[in-house]
Every structure is written in C-alpha cells, then in structure tokens.
GROMACS .gro file of C-alpha atoms in nm:
model
   96
    1MET     CA    1   2.958  -1.281  -5.499
    2ALA     CA    2   3.003  -1.301  -5.126
    3SER     CA    3   3.004  -0.923  -5.107
    4LYS     CA    4   2.675  -0.911  -5.300
    5GLY     CA    5   2.516  -1.152  -5.055
    6LYS     CA    6   2.621  -0.944  -4.758
    7SER     CA    7   2.493  -0.616  -4.897
    8SER     CA    8   2.167  -0.761  -5.018
    9GLY     CA    9   2.134  -0.951  -4.689
   10GLY     CA   10   2.187  -0.630  -4.494
   11SER     CA   11   1.921  -0.443  -4.687
   12SER     CA   12   1.682  -0.734  -4.658
   13ASP     CA   13   1.744  -0.742  -4.281
   14ARG     CA   14   1.651  -0.376  -4.258
   15SER     CA   15   1.340  -0.430  -4.460
   16ILE     CA   16   1.245  -0.730  -4.245
   17ILE     CA   17   1.295  -0.525  -3.929
   18SER     CA   18   1.091  -0.238  -4.068
   19ARG     CA   19   0.818  -0.477  -4.182
   20VAL     CA   20   0.810  -0.650  -3.843
   21SER     CA   21   0.804  -0.323  -3.650
   22ASP     CA   22   0.518  -0.198  -3.869
   23SER     CA   23   0.316  -0.519  -3.835
   24SER     CA   24  -0.022  -0.522  -3.664
   25ILE     CA   25   0.096  -0.769  -3.399
   26VAL     CA   26   0.373  -0.533  -3.285
   27ARG     CA   27   0.134  -0.237  -3.285
   28LYS     CA   28  -0.116  -0.434  -3.076
   29GLY     CA   29   0.163  -0.539  -2.838
   30LYS     CA   30   0.279  -0.179  -2.796
   31SER     CA   31  -0.079  -0.070  -2.738
   32ALA     CA   32  -0.134  -0.343  -2.480
   33ALA     CA   33   0.190  -0.249  -2.300
   34SER     CA   34   0.088   0.117  -2.298
   35ASP     CA   35  -0.255   0.029  -2.160
   36ALA     CA   36  -0.102  -0.192  -1.893
   37ALA     CA   37   0.134   0.086  -1.786
   38TYR     CA   38  -0.158   0.330  -1.764
   39VAL     CA   39  -0.363   0.089  -1.554
   40GLY     CA   40  -0.064   0.021  -1.331
   41LYS     CA   41  -0.008   0.392  -1.268
   42ARG     CA   42  -0.375   0.446  -1.188
   43LEU     CA   43  -0.379   0.145  -0.955
   44ALA     CA   44  -0.070   0.270  -0.772
   45LYS     CA   45  -0.226   0.616  -0.736
   46SER     CA   46  -0.552   0.470  -0.602
   47THR     CA   47  -0.367   0.243  -0.361
   48GLY     CA   48  -0.170   0.540  -0.233
   49LYS     CA   49  -0.489   0.736  -0.173
   50ALA     CA   50  -0.646   0.442   0.011
   51ALA     CA   51  -0.336   0.403   0.230
   52TRP     CA   52  -0.345   0.775   0.312
   53ILE     CA   53  -0.713   0.755   0.410
   54ALA     CA   54  -0.654   0.448   0.627
   55ALA     CA   55  -0.354   0.605   0.802
   56THR     CA   56  -0.527   0.934   0.879
   57THR     CA   57  -0.838   0.754   1.000
   58LEU     CA   58  -0.623   0.544   1.233
   59LEU     CA   59  -0.457   0.855   1.371
   60ILE     CA   60  -0.786   1.036   1.425
   61ILE     CA   61  -0.984   0.748   1.577
   62ALA     CA   62  -0.755   0.479   1.717
   63VAL     CA   63  -0.479   0.684   1.881
   64PRO     CA   64  -0.710   0.889   2.107
   65LEU     CA   65  -0.892   0.569   2.202
   66ILE     CA   66  -0.564   0.405   2.301
   67ILE     CA   67  -0.468   0.710   2.508
   68VAL     CA   68  -0.802   0.708   2.693
   69MET     CA   69  -0.778   0.335   2.763
   70ASP     CA   70  -0.424   0.379   2.898
   71ARG     CA   71  -0.536   0.660   3.130
   72GLU     CA   72  -0.824   0.450   3.257
   73GLN     CA   73  -0.588   0.161   3.327
   74GLN     CA   74  -0.356   0.393   3.519
   75LEU     CA   75  -0.649   0.525   3.726
   76ASN     CA   76  -0.759   0.169   3.808
   77GLU     CA   77  -0.408   0.080   3.921
   78LEU     CA   78  -0.392   0.397   4.133
   79ASP     CA   79  -0.726   0.312   4.297
   80LEU     CA   80  -0.604  -0.039   4.378
   81GLN     CA   81  -0.281   0.097   4.522
   82GLN     CA   82  -0.464   0.350   4.742
   83ALA     CA   83  -0.708   0.085   4.858
   84SER     CA   84  -0.426  -0.147   4.961
   85LEU     CA   85  -0.252   0.135   5.150
   86LEU     CA   86  -0.568   0.236   5.336
   87GLY     CA   87  -0.665  -0.122   5.413
   88THR     CA   88  -1.004  -0.101   5.249
   89PRO     CA   89  -1.123  -0.397   5.047
   90SER     CA   90  -1.065  -0.362   4.681
   91VAL     CA   91  -1.367  -0.311   4.457
   92GLY     CA   92  -1.419  -0.601   4.224
   93PRO     CA   93  -1.613  -0.917   4.172
   94PRO     CA   94  -1.685  -1.111   4.492
   95PRO     CA   95  -1.453  -1.406   4.557
   96LYS     CA   96  -1.590  -1.752   4.477
   0.00000   0.00000   0.00000
C-alpha cells in the first residue's frame, strides 16, 4: 500500500505542477516579468543615449570655455607681473 501511495503521489505531484504552470496567474506573472524586462532594457538604452549626449555636449562646450578662461587668467597674471617689474601701478579698482 505504501508503494501505491508513493506512485500515485508522484503522478499527482506532476499533474499539480503542470496545472499550476498552466494556470492564468502564472501566465500573467510570466507576461509581467517579460514586460518588466523589456521596459528595463529600453530604459537602460535611453539612459545610455542621454549620458552620451551629455558627455559630448560637455566636451564640445565646457572644455573650450575652461581653456579660454585659463588662458585669460594666465594673461592677467602676466600683466600684473610685468606691471610690478616696471613699477607702474596695477590696473584695477581704486583703493578705498
């Protein structure tokens, strides 16, 4: 009798598993997981594109601006140094 219970229990387990895997809840869960994966991939792709656009814009606009500002600062320092060597008053706001 114990052997009958095991064999019938095994076949009923398989039928339960097949019934559960074919249920509408499992199908809806698989569909939701598939949709979430699709949305996640699209979001990652869009984020990557946005990061690429931001990085290239920074390189095209900000880096040349930084270079120009650095050159201007160096020229101002050079003017101040030459003015101090020649003994001329430095150009700037009048002292208070």
